PDB file of C-alpha atoms in Angstrom:
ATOM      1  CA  UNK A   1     103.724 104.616  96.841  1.00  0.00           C
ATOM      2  CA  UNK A   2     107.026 104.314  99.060  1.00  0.00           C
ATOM      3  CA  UNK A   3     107.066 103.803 102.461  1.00  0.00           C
ATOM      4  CA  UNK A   4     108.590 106.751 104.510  1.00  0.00           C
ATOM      5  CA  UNK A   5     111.500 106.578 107.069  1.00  0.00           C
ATOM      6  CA  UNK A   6     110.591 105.329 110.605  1.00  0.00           C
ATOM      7  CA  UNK A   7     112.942 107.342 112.954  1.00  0.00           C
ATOM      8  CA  UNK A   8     116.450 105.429 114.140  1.00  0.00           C
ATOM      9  CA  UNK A   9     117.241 108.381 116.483  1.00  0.00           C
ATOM     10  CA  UNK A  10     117.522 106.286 119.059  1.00  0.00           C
ATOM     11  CA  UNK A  11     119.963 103.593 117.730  1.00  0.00           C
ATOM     12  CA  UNK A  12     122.125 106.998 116.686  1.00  0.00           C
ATOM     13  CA  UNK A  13     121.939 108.051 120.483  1.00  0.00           C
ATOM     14  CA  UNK A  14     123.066 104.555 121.808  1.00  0.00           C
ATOM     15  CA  UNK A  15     126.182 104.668 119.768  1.00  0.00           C
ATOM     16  CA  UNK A  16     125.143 101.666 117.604  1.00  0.00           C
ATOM     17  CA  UNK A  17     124.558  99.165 120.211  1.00  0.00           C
ATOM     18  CA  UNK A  18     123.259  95.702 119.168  1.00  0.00           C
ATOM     19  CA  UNK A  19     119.921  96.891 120.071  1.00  0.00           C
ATOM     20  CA  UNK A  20     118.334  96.835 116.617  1.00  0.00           C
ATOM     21  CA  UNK A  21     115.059  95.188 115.681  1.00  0.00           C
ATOM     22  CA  UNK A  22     114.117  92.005 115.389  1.00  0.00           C
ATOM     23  CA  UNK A  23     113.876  90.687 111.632  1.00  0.00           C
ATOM     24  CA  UNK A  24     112.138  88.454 110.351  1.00  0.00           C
ATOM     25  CA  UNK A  25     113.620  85.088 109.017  1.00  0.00           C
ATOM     26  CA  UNK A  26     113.803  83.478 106.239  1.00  0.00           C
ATOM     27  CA  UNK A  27     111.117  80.560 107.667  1.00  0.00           C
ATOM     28  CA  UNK A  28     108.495  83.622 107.922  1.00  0.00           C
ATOM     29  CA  UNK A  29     109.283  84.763 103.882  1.00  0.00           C
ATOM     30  CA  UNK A  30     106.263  83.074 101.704  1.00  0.00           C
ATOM     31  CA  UNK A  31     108.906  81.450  99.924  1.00  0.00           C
ATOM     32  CA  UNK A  32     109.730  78.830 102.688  1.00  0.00           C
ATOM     33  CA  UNK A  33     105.551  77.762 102.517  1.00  0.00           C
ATOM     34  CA  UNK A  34     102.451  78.243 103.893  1.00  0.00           C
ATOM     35  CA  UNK A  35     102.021  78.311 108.283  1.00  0.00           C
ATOM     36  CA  UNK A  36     101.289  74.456 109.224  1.00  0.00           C
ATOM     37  CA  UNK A  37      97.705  73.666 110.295  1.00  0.00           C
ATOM     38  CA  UNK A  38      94.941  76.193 110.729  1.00  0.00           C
ATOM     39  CA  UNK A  39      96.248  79.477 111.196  1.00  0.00           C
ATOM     40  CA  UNK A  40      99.452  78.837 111.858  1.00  0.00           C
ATOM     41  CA  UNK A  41      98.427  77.521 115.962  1.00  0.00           C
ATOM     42  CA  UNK A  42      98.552  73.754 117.162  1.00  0.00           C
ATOM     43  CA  UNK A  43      95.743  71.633 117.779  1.00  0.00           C
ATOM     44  CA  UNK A  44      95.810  72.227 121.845  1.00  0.00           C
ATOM     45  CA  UNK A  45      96.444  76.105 121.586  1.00  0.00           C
ATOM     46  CA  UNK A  46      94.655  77.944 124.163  1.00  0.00           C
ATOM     47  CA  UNK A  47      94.561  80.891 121.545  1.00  0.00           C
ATOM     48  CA  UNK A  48      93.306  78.512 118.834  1.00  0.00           C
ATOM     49  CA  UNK A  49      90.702  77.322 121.427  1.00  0.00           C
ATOM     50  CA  UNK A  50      89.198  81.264 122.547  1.00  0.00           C
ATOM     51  CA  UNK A  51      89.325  82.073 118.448  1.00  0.00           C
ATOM     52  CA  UNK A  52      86.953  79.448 118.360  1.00  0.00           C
ATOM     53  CA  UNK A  53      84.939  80.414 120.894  1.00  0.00           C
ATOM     54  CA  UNK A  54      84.829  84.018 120.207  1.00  0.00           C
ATOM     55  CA  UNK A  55      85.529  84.620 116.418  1.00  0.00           C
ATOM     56  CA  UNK A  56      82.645  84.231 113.702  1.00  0.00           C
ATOM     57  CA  UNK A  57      83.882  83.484 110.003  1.00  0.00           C
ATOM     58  CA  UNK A  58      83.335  87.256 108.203  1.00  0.00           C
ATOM     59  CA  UNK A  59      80.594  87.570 106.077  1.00  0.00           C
ATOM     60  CA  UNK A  60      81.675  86.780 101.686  1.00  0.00           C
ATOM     61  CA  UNK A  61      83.614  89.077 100.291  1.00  0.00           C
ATOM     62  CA  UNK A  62      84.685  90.781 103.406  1.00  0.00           C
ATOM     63  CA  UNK A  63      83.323  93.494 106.075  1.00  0.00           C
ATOM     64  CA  UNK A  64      81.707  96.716 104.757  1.00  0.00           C
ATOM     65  CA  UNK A  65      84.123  99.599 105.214  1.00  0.00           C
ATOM     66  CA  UNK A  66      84.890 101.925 108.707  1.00  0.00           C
ATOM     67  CA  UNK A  67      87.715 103.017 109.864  1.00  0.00           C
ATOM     68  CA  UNK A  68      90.058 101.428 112.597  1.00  0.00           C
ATOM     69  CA  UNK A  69      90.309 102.971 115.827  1.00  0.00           C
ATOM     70  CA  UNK A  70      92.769 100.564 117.380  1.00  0.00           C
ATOM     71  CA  UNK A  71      94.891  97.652 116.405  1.00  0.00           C
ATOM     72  CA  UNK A  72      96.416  94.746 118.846  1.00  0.00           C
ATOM     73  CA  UNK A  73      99.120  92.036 117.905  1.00  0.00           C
ATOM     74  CA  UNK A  74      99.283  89.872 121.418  1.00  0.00           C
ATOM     75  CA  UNK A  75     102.282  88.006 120.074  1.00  0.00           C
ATOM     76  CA  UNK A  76     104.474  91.197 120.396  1.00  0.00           C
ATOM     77  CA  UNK A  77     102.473  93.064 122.834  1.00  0.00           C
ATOM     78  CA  UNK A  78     101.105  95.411 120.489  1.00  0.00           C
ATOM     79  CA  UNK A  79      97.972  97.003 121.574  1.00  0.00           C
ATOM     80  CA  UNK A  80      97.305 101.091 119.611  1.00  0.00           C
ATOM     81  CA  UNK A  81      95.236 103.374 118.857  1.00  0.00           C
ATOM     82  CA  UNK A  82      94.941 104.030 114.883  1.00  0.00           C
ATOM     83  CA  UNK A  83      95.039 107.807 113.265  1.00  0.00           C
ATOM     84  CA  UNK A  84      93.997 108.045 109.712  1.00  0.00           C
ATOM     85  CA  UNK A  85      97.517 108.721 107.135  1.00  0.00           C
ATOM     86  CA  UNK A  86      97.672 110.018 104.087  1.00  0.00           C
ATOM     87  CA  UNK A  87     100.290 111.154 100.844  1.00  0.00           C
ATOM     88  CA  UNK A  88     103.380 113.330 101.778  1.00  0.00           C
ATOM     89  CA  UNK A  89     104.021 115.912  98.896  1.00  0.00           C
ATOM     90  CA  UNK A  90     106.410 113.308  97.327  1.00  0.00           C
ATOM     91  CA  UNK A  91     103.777 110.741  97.141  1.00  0.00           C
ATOM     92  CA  UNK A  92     105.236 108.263 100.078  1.00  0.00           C
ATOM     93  CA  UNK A  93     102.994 107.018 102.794  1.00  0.00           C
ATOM     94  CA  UNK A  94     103.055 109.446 105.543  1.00  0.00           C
ATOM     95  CA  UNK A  95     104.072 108.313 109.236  1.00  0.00           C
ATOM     96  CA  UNK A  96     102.294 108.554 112.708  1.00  0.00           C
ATOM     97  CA  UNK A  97     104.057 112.316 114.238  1.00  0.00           C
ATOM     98  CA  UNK A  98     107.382 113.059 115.951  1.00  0.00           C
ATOM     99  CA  UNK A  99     106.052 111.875 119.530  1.00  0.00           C
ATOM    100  CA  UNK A 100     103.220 109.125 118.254  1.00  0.00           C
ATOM    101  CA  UNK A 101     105.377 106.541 118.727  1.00  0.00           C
ATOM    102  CA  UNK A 102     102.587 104.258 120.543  1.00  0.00           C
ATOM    103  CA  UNK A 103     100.451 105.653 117.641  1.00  0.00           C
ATOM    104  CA  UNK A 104      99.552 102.689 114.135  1.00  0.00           C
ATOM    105  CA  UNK A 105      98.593 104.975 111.161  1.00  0.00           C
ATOM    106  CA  UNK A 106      96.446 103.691 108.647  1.00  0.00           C
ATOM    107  CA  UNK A 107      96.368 104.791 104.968  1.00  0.00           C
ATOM    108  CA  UNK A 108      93.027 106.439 104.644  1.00  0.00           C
ATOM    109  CA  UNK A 109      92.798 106.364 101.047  1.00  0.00           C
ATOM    110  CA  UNK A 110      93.227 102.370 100.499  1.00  0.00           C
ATOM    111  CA  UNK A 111      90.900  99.553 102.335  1.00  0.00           C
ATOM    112  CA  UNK A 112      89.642  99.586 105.517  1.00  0.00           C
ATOM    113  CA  UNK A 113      90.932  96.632 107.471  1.00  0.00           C
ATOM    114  CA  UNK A 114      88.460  93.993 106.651  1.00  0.00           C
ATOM    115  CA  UNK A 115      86.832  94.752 103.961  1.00  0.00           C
ATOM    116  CA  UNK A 116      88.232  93.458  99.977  1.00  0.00           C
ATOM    117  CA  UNK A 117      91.510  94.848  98.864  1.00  0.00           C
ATOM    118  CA  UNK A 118      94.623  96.205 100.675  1.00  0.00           C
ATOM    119  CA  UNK A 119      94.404  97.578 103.681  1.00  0.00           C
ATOM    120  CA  UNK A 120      97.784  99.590 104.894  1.00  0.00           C
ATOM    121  CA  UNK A 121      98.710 100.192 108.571  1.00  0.00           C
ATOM    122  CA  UNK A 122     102.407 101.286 109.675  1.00  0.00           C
ATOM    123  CA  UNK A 123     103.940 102.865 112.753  1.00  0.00           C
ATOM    124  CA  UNK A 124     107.475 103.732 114.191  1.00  0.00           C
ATOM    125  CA  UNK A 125     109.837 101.377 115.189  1.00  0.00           C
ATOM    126  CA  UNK A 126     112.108 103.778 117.485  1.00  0.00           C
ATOM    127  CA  UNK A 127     112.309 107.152 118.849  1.00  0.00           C
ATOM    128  CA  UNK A 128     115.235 108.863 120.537  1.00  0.00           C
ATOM    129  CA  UNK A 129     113.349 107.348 124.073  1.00  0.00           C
ATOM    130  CA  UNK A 130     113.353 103.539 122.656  1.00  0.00           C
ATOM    131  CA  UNK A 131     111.303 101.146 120.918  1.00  0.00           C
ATOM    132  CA  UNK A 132     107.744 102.270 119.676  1.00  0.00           C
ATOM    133  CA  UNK A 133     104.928 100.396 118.194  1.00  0.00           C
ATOM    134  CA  UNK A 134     106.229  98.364 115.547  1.00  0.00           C
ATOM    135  CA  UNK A 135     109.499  97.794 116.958  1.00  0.00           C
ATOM    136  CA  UNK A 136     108.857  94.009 117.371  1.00  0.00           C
ATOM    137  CA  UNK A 137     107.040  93.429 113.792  1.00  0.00           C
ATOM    138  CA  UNK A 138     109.968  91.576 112.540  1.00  0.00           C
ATOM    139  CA  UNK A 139     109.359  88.605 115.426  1.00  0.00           C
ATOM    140  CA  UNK A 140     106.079  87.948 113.838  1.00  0.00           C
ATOM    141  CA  UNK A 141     105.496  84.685 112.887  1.00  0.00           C
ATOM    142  CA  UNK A 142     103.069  83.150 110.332  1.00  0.00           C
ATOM    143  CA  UNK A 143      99.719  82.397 111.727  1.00  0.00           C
ATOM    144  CA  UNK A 144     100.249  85.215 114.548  1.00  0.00           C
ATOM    145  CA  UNK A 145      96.784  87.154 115.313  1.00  0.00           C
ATOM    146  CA  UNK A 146      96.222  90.876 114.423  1.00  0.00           C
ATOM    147  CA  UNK A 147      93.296  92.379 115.381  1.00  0.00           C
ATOM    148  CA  UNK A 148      91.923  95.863 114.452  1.00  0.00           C
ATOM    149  CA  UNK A 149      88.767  97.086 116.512  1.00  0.00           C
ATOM    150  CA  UNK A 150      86.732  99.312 114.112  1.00  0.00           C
ATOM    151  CA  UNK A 151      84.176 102.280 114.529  1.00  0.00           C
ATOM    152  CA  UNK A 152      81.154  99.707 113.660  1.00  0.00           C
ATOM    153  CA  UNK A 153      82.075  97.943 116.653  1.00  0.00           C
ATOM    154  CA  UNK A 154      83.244  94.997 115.010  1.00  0.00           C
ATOM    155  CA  UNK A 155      86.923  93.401 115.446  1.00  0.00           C
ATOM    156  CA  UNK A 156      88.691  91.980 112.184  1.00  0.00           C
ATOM    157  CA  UNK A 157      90.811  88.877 112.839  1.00  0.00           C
ATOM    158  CA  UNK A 158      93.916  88.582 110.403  1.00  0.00           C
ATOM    159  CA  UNK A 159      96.364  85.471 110.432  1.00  0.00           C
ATOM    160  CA  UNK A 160      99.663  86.941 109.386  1.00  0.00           C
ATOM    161  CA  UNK A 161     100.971  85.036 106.051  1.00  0.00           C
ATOM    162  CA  UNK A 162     104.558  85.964 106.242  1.00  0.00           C
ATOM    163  CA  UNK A 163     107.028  88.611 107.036  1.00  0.00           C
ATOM    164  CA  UNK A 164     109.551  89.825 104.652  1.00  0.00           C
ATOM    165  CA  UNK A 165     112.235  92.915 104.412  1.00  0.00           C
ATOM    166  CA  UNK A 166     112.817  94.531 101.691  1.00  0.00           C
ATOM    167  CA  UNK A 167     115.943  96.949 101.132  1.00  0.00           C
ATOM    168  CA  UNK A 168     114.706 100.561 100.364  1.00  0.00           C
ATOM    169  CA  UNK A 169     116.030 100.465  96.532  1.00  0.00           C
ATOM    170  CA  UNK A 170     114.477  96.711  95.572  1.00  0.00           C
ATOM    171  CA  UNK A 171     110.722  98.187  97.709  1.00  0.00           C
ATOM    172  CA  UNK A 172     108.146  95.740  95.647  1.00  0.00           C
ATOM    173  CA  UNK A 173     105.767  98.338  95.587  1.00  0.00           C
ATOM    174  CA  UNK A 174     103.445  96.210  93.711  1.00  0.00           C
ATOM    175  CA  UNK A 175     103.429  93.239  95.877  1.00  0.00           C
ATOM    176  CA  UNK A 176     102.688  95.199  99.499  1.00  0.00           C
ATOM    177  CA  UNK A 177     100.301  98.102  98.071  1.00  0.00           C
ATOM    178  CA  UNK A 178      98.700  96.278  95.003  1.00  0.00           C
ATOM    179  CA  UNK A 179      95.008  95.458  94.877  1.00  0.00           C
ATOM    180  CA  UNK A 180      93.884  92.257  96.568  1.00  0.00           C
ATOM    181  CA  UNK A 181      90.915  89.994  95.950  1.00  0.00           C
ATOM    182  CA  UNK A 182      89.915  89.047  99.590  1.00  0.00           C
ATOM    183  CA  UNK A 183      90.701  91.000 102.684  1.00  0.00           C
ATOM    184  CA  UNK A 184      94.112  91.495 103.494  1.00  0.00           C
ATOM    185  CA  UNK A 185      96.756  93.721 105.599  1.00  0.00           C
ATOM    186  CA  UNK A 186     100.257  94.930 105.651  1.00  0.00           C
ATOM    187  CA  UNK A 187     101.698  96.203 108.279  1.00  0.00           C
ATOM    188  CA  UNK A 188     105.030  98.032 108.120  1.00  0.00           C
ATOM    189  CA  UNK A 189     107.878  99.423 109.692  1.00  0.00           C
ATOM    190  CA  UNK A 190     111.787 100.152 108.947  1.00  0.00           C
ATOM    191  CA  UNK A 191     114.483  97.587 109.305  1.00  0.00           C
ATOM    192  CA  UNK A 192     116.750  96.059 107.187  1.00  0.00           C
ATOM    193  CA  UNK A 193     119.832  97.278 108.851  1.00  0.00           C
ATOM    194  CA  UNK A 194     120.856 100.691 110.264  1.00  0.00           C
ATOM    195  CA  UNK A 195     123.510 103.394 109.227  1.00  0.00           C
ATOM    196  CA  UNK A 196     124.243 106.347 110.894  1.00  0.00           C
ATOM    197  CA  UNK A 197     124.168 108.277 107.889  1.00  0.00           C
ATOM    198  CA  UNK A 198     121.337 106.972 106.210  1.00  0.00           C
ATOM    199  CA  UNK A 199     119.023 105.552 108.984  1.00  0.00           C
ATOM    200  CA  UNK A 200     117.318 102.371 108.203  1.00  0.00           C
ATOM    201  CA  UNK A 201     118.028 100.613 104.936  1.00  0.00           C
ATOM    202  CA  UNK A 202     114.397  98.844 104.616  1.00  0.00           C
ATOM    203  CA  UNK A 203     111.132  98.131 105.847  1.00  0.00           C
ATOM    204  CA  UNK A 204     109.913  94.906 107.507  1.00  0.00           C
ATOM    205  CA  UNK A 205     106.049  94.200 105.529  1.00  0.00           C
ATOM    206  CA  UNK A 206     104.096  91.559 107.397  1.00  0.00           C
ATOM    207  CA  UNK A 207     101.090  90.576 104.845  1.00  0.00           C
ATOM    208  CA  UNK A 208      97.876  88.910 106.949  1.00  0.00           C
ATOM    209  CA  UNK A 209      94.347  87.955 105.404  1.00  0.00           C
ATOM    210  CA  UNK A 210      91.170  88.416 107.296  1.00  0.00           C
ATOM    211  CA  UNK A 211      89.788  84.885 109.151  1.00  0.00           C
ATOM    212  CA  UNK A 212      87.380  86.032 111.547  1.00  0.00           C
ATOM    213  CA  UNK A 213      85.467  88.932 113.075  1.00  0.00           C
ATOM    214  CA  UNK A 214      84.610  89.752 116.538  1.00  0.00           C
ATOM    215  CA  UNK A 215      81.330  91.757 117.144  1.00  0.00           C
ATOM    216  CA  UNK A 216      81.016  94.383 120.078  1.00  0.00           C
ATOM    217  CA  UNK A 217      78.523  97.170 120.494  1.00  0.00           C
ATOM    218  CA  UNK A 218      79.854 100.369 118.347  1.00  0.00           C
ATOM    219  CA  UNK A 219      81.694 102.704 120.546  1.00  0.00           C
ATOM    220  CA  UNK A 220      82.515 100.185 123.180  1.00  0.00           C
ATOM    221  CA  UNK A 221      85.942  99.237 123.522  1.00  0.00           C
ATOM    222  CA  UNK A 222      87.145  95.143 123.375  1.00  0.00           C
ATOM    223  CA  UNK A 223      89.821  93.879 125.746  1.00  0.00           C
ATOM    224  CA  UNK A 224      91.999  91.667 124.263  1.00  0.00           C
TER     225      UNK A 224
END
């Protein structure tokens, strides 16, 4: 499976302004280590201290499946509603609509965010109006909170690992959509450079695991 193009009408429209993405560095690749301490946050973090307070350790072997109806990533001010994604006629990952550019998409067919194996969420990182929902992925760092509000009412708390791009002809398809033995999450989006011509020459991948959960009543919807 190969990730499809994410727009880049809008860096076309600016004339190739230095307004591209942010990508991720090299500290953030899971070659340069694991994230220091306990998800990736300092001992006096005020977001350390309300996970704490708020987050109960998921159950062995993960959450039972249901779908994701919205996903939030504070650190970049990421806060979406989720549609469901599936296979284009090539067999790459389809993308959120022309127009859903505030819109994650998840890949129905894989894991549901939380429970065992790979669960696959990507969204836009332009449109010809600006920046859309991923546009910031590539500022991640590792230890930074996602978390994806379900339809069973429960919230899944991932700790991002680490955020790597990958050039479109060296995609590791193996390493972002293969099978996982806990509960894990990539999220995705184009970078990697822009041409006129071509568009974006990647995709940014930031891999998280599940650490907590977060139970509210099913159909109510968590502030975050």
């Amino acid at each position: 499976m190969v990730i499809a193009a994410f727009s880049g009408v809008w860096l076309i429209e600016r004339g190739l302004e230095p307004v591209q993405p942010p990508q991720p560095s090299a500290a953030q690749a899971f070659t340069a280590g694991p994230a220091p301490g306990r998800a990736g946050l300092p001992a006096d973090s005020p977001a350390r201290r309300t996970t704490r307070a708020t987050t109960e350790l998921p159950p062995p072997g993960g959450l039972p499946p249901a779908d994701p109806v919205r996903v939030a990533i504070p650190a970049i001010g990421v806060d979406a509603p989720v549609m469901r994604l599936g296979l284009g006629a090539d067999h790459s990952l389809d993308v959120p609509p022309p127009g859903s550019t505030n819109k994650a998409g998840w890949y129905k067919d894989g894991a549901a965010p939380g429970s065992r194996g790979t669960s696959v969420m990507a969204g836009h990182v332009d449109d010809a109006h600006g920046p859309a929902v991923f546009y910031a992925l590539g500022a991640l760092k590792k230890g930074s909170r996602v978390e994806v509000t379900r339809t069973d009412g429960v919230t899944a708390v991932f700790a991002v690992d680490a955020v790597e791009v990958y050039e479109n002809d060296a995609f590791p398809d193996a390493k972002v959509y293969g099978p996982a033995p806990r509960p894990e999450l990539r999220l995705i989006t184009c970078g990697g450079g822009f041409s006129p011509q071509a568009g974006y020459r990647g995709n940014v991948v930031a891999f998280a695991h599940l650490t907590g959960m977060v139970r509210t009543g099913a159909g109510e919807t968590k502030t975050f």
